[in-house]
Tab-separated table of C-alpha atoms and ligand atoms in Angstrom:
chain	number	residue	atom	x	y	z
A	21	MET	CA	117.500	105.402	226.782
A	22	THR	CA	116.573	101.959	225.087
A	23	GLN	CA	118.761	99.073	225.143
A	24	ALA	CA	120.371	97.668	222.203
A	25	PRO	CA	117.760	94.906	221.073
A	26	MET	CA	120.192	91.908	220.565
A	27	SER	CA	121.191	90.802	223.933
A	28	GLU	CA	123.487	88.177	222.040
A	29	PHE	CA	125.556	90.817	221.150
A	30	PRO	CA	126.030	92.916	224.042
A	31	ASP	CA	128.887	95.487	222.653
A	32	ILE	CA	127.064	96.200	219.402
A	33	PRO	CA	127.303	99.651	218.159
A	34	ARG	CA	124.112	101.549	218.753
A	35	HIS	CA	124.773	103.990	215.878
A	36	ILE	CA	127.211	103.428	212.924
A	37	ALA	CA	128.174	106.185	210.746
A	38	VAL	CA	129.791	105.862	207.303
A	39	ILE	CA	131.701	107.778	204.785
A	40	MET	CA	130.757	105.998	201.486
A	41	ASP	CA	133.911	107.025	199.359
A	42	GLY	CA	135.638	105.588	196.391
A	43	ASN	CA	132.877	105.215	193.756
A	44	GLY	CA	134.831	107.250	191.245
A	45	ARG	CA	138.008	105.227	191.607
A	46	TRP	CA	136.242	101.999	191.528
A	47	ALA	CA	134.841	103.166	188.040
A	48	ARG	CA	138.203	104.428	186.893
A	49	GLU	CA	139.813	101.084	187.546
A	50	ARG	CA	137.100	99.470	185.512
A	51	GLY	CA	137.600	101.975	182.653
A	52	LYS	CA	134.154	103.171	183.299
A	53	PRO	CA	132.240	106.547	183.856
A	54	ARG	CA	132.167	107.868	187.448
A	55	ARG	CA	128.184	107.877	187.117
A	56	ASP	CA	128.562	103.597	186.994
A	57	GLY	CA	130.739	103.872	190.309
A	58	HIS	CA	127.686	105.675	191.944
A	59	ARG	CA	125.126	103.417	190.698
A	60	ALA	CA	127.142	100.419	191.927
A	61	GLY	CA	127.449	101.823	195.260
A	62	ALA	CA	123.549	102.089	195.701
A	63	GLU	CA	123.961	98.072	196.178
A	64	SER	CA	126.363	98.926	198.932
A	65	VAL	CA	123.792	100.780	200.595
A	66	ARG	CA	121.253	97.895	200.560
A	67	GLU	CA	124.275	95.532	201.946
A	68	ALA	CA	124.993	98.353	205.032
A	69	ILE	CA	121.284	98.321	205.556
A	70	ASP	CA	120.846	94.525	205.648
A	71	ALA	CA	123.724	93.998	207.818
A	72	CYS	CA	122.677	96.577	210.372
A	73	ARG	CA	119.360	95.025	210.710
A	74	GLU	CA	120.894	91.432	211.142
A	75	LEU	CA	123.191	93.043	213.932
A	76	GLY	CA	120.694	94.859	215.586
A	77	VAL	CA	122.108	98.100	215.022
A	78	GLU	CA	119.796	100.998	215.957
A	79	TYR	CA	120.850	103.940	213.921
A	80	LEU	CA	122.935	103.938	210.566
A	81	THR	CA	124.093	107.216	209.030
A	82	LEU	CA	125.141	107.370	205.550
A	83	TYR	CA	126.987	110.284	203.923
A	84	ALA	CA	125.736	110.310	200.775
A	85	PHE	CA	126.335	114.013	199.540
A	86	SER	CA	128.459	116.665	201.039
A	87	SER	CA	127.996	120.408	200.883
A	88	GLU	CA	131.190	120.404	199.073
A	89	ASN	CA	130.047	118.145	196.384
A	90	TRP	CA	127.943	120.741	195.055
A	91	SER	CA	131.233	121.961	193.416
A	92	ARG	CA	131.399	118.829	191.316
A	93	PRO	CA	130.725	118.952	187.325
A	94	ALA	CA	127.110	119.796	186.711
A	95	ASP	CA	126.746	116.210	184.917
A	96	GLU	CA	127.914	114.401	188.000
A	97	VAL	CA	125.593	116.184	190.309
A	98	THR	CA	122.991	115.507	188.188
A	99	ALA	CA	123.598	111.785	188.149
A	100	LEU	CA	123.715	111.519	191.799
A	101	MET	CA	120.268	113.288	192.021
A	102	GLY	CA	119.066	110.970	189.433
A	103	LEU	CA	120.376	108.144	191.400
A	104	LEU	CA	119.177	109.461	194.823
A	105	ASP	CA	115.797	109.508	193.251
A	106	ARG	CA	115.724	106.237	191.900
A	107	PHE	CA	117.090	104.751	195.202
A	108	LEU	CA	114.239	106.571	197.058
A	109	ASP	CA	111.634	104.954	194.664
A	110	GLU	CA	113.102	101.597	194.772
A	111	LYS	CA	113.621	101.974	198.610
A	112	ALA	CA	110.152	103.407	199.428
A	113	ARG	CA	108.595	99.873	199.459
A	114	ASP	CA	111.647	98.069	201.172
A	115	LEU	CA	111.915	100.530	204.067
A	116	ASP	CA	108.121	99.905	204.627
A	117	LYS	CA	108.688	96.119	204.510
A	118	GLN	CA	111.666	96.072	206.506
A	119	LYS	CA	110.296	98.331	209.075
A	120	VAL	CA	113.069	100.963	208.563
A	121	ARG	CA	112.639	104.628	209.692
A	122	LEU	CA	113.886	107.277	207.434
A	123	LEU	CA	115.475	110.601	208.649
A	124	THR	CA	117.554	112.974	206.887
A	125	ILE	CA	120.358	115.763	207.831
A	126	GLY	CA	121.677	118.259	205.548
A	127	GLN	CA	120.456	121.521	203.867
A	128	LEU	CA	117.742	119.691	201.785
A	129	GLU	CA	116.300	123.250	200.655
A	130	ARG	CA	119.453	122.788	198.295
A	131	LEU	CA	118.003	119.764	196.783
A	132	PRO	CA	115.507	119.385	193.601
A	133	GLU	CA	112.016	119.873	194.659
A	134	LYS	CA	111.190	116.410	193.539
A	135	THR	CA	113.626	114.765	195.467
A	136	ARG	CA	112.550	116.832	198.330
A	137	ARG	CA	108.958	115.787	198.099
A	138	LYS	CA	109.755	112.145	198.044
A	139	LEU	CA	112.154	112.445	201.144
A	140	ASP	CA	109.309	114.015	202.896
A	141	ARG	CA	106.542	111.154	202.016
A	142	LEU	CA	108.915	108.562	202.755
A	143	ARG	CA	109.922	110.167	206.172
A	144	ASP	CA	106.334	110.312	206.975
A	145	ARG	CA	105.415	107.151	205.974
A	146	THR	CA	108.057	105.251	207.859
A	147	ARG	CA	107.971	107.671	211.051
A	148	GLY	CA	106.400	105.103	213.547
A	149	TYR	CA	109.431	102.491	212.996
A	150	THR	CA	111.686	101.770	215.561
A	151	ASP	CA	113.839	98.771	214.762
A	152	LEU	CA	116.543	100.586	212.602
A	153	THR	CA	116.813	104.345	211.573
A	154	LEU	CA	118.507	105.071	208.540
A	155	VAL	CA	119.634	108.673	208.491
A	156	LEU	CA	120.783	110.036	205.283
A	157	ALA	CA	123.147	112.863	205.154
A	158	LEU	CA	122.383	114.774	201.743
A	159	SER	CA	124.074	118.322	201.332
A	160	TYR	CA	125.545	117.940	204.431
A	161	GLY	CA	128.270	119.704	206.030
A	162	ALA	CA	129.114	119.602	209.687
A	163	ARG	CA	130.494	123.284	209.987
A	164	GLU	CA	127.287	124.499	208.286
A	165	GLU	CA	125.206	122.429	210.837
A	166	ILE	CA	127.311	123.919	213.692
A	167	VAL	CA	126.984	127.408	212.381
A	168	ARG	CA	123.050	127.102	212.098
A	169	ALA	CA	123.109	126.025	215.907
A	170	ALA	CA	125.247	128.616	217.176
A	171	ARG	CA	122.946	131.129	215.161
A	172	SER	CA	119.752	129.719	216.582
A	173	LEU	CA	121.312	130.080	220.042
A	174	ALA	CA	122.680	133.593	219.616
A	175	ALA	CA	119.185	134.833	218.388
A	176	GLU	CA	117.459	133.331	221.289
A	177	ALA	CA	119.933	134.903	223.614
A	178	ALA	CA	119.761	138.430	221.850
A	179	ALA	CA	115.929	138.207	222.065
A	180	GLY	CA	116.465	137.696	225.983
A	181	ARG	CA	114.925	134.094	225.806
A	182	LEU	CA	118.081	132.313	226.754
A	183	ASP	CA	120.759	132.940	229.243
A	184	PRO	CA	124.108	132.428	227.691
A	185	GLU	CA	125.571	131.231	230.816
A	186	SER	CA	122.999	128.260	230.811
A	187	ILE	CA	124.333	126.920	227.219
A	188	ASP	CA	125.985	123.577	227.888
A	189	CYS	CA	126.891	120.571	225.659
A	190	ALA	CA	123.562	119.237	225.805
A	191	THR	CA	121.728	122.568	224.917
A	192	PHE	CA	124.185	122.917	221.793
A	193	ALA	CA	123.452	119.258	220.760
A	194	SER	CA	119.806	119.735	220.802
A	195	ARG	CA	120.118	122.423	218.137
A	196	LEU	CA	121.972	120.129	215.960
A	197	GLN	CA	120.024	118.513	213.248
A	198	THR	CA	120.937	115.029	214.997
A	199	ALA	CA	119.116	116.042	218.154
A	200	GLY	CA	117.603	112.890	219.686
A	201	ILE	CA	119.996	110.786	217.852
A	202	PRO	CA	122.734	109.220	219.802
A	203	ASP	CA	126.434	109.858	218.936
A	204	PRO	CA	128.018	107.438	216.522
A	205	ASP	CA	129.889	104.727	218.297
A	206	LEU	CA	131.709	103.568	214.976
A	207	LEU	CA	132.831	105.516	211.970
A	208	ILE	CA	133.629	103.817	208.876
A	209	ARG	CA	135.250	105.366	205.972
A	210	THR	CA	135.691	103.417	202.611
A	211	SER	CA	138.468	103.944	199.993
A	212	GLY	CA	141.266	104.313	202.517
A	213	GLU	CA	141.218	107.959	202.877
A	214	MET	CA	142.070	109.266	206.245
A	215	ARG	CA	140.016	112.059	206.828
A	216	VAL	CA	136.501	113.230	208.110
A	217	SER	CA	135.575	115.661	205.144
A	218	ASN	CA	133.090	117.753	207.145
A	219	PHE	CA	131.061	114.778	208.284
A	220	LEU	CA	129.386	114.951	211.837
A	221	LEU	CA	132.511	117.246	213.432
A	222	TRP	CA	130.512	117.547	216.738
A	223	GLN	CA	129.197	113.941	216.967
A	224	ILE	CA	132.121	111.901	216.378
A	225	SER	CA	134.038	113.142	219.616
A	226	TYR	CA	134.576	109.782	220.823
A	227	ALA	CA	133.409	107.501	217.836
A	228	GLU	CA	135.673	104.476	217.058
A	229	ILE	CA	137.186	105.049	213.802
A	230	ILE	CA	137.741	102.105	211.137
A	231	ILE	CA	139.255	102.898	207.536
A	232	LEU	CA	138.739	100.141	204.694
A	233	GLY	CA	140.729	100.200	201.905
A	234	LYS	CA	137.940	99.034	199.486
A	235	ASN	CA	136.052	101.180	197.425
A	236	TRP	CA	132.569	101.908	198.411
A	237	PRO	CA	130.926	99.831	195.418
A	238	ASP	CA	133.109	96.669	196.719
A	239	PHE	CA	131.243	97.097	200.477
A	240	ARG	CA	129.546	93.963	201.344
A	241	LYS	CA	127.437	92.884	204.326
A	242	ASP	CA	130.560	90.867	205.812
A	243	ASP	CA	132.527	94.179	205.794
A	244	LEU	CA	130.156	95.882	208.019
A	245	LYS	CA	130.374	92.720	210.411
A	246	ALA	CA	134.032	92.660	210.198
A	247	ALA	CA	134.055	96.487	211.484
A	248	VAL	CA	131.740	95.534	214.225
A	249	ALA	CA	133.697	92.685	215.319
A	250	GLU	CA	136.963	94.987	215.456
A	251	TYR	CA	134.970	97.573	217.296
A	252	ARG	CA	134.096	94.966	219.919
A	253	ARG	CA	137.975	94.246	220.281
A	254	ARG	CA	138.309	97.766	220.838
A	255	HIS	CA	138.540	99.650	224.434
A	256	ARG	CA	136.718	102.694	224.593
A	257	ARG	CA	137.802	104.945	227.316
A	258	PHE	CA	136.082	108.349	227.103
A	259	GLY	CA	139.193	109.882	228.467
A	260	GLY	CA	139.424	107.784	231.647
A	261	LEU	CA	141.362	104.578	232.403
B	317	IPE	C1	131.898	108.897	197.165
B	317	IPE	O1	132.553	108.524	195.950
B	317	IPE	C2	130.451	109.239	196.505
B	317	IPE	C3	130.369	110.807	197.064
B	317	IPE	C4	131.218	111.753	197.519
B	317	IPE	C5	128.914	111.288	196.223
B	317	IPE	P1	133.480	109.709	195.148
B	317	IPE	O2	132.497	110.247	194.218
B	317	IPE	O3	134.018	110.697	196.192
B	317	IPE	O4	134.647	108.542	194.535
B	317	IPE	P2	136.164	108.846	194.584
B	317	IPE	O5	136.727	109.419	196.045
B	317	IPE	O6	136.399	109.958	193.556
B	317	IPE	O7	136.711	107.931	194.072
B	318	IPE	C1	133.017	112.628	201.382
B	318	IPE	O1	133.684	112.241	200.187
B	318	IPE	C2	131.644	112.759	201.034
B	318	IPE	C3	130.767	111.889	200.833
B	318	IPE	C4	131.038	110.555	201.148
B	318	IPE	C5	129.509	112.181	200.436
B	318	IPE	P1	134.476	113.136	199.446
B	318	IPE	O2	135.094	112.342	198.283
B	318	IPE	O3	133.359	114.372	198.895
B	318	IPE	O4	135.393	113.714	200.156
B	318	IPE	P2	137.059	114.351	199.933
B	318	IPE	O5	136.832	115.284	198.650
B	318	IPE	O6	137.892	113.126	199.473
B	318	IPE	O7	137.252	114.925	201.314
B	319	MG	MG1	135.820	110.886	197.200
């Protein structure tokens, strides 16, 4: 296990996960189309990345599109995919410059081919960076992820290559898409909704949860820093005393 890089902040969360919610409401409050809310939300993504780099957070996971979000109207889905493409084009240079490694989780095979190719290239190009890892959750659903893990273990057991009795939490976690990534210490959700919406159900077992009232497009670096400050005041017990 590596230590958090900034000893100045000993209790900095290693991994922050964010449910970026409220783009549509932000737009509605301004009489704008939902797409404008999503576009404004892209700026908040940059802020979140910058804040994590400044604090020395090692992993930032962003819930950008859920498996359930495919059920939205086609024009909204198309707009979101277009914005993701644009974000990847613009971010390609920044991630390199900022030495941010990109990883992805989710059912990427459901994404447009063009987007998948961009993601492949960017993941490949940034694989050597170790300062901050940005994990994009795209077409992601935690239940699907858990079912896939169970299926792969069941297939191995059925083939006689795995003793079911040997399966423990570590074995199971190693079959999730987040294998090798430490569990989130802090989960932030914007827009005031108090639910997890099928995000990282296994991994957030002991995450500290902070719900912010503001919508995602209004999220700035200081919001992330304030959430970390609150996290540092909390007492994590992990079931003990
Ligand atoms: C979050 O904002 C972005 C995605 C889910 C893709 P929403 O689009 O959910 O905005 P609200 O919750 O309707 O305001
Ligand atoms: C969760 O937000 C998904 C993302 C932020 C990508 P939703 O807006 O889809 O969740 P619900 O519908 O409010 O539960
Ligand atoms: Mg929402």
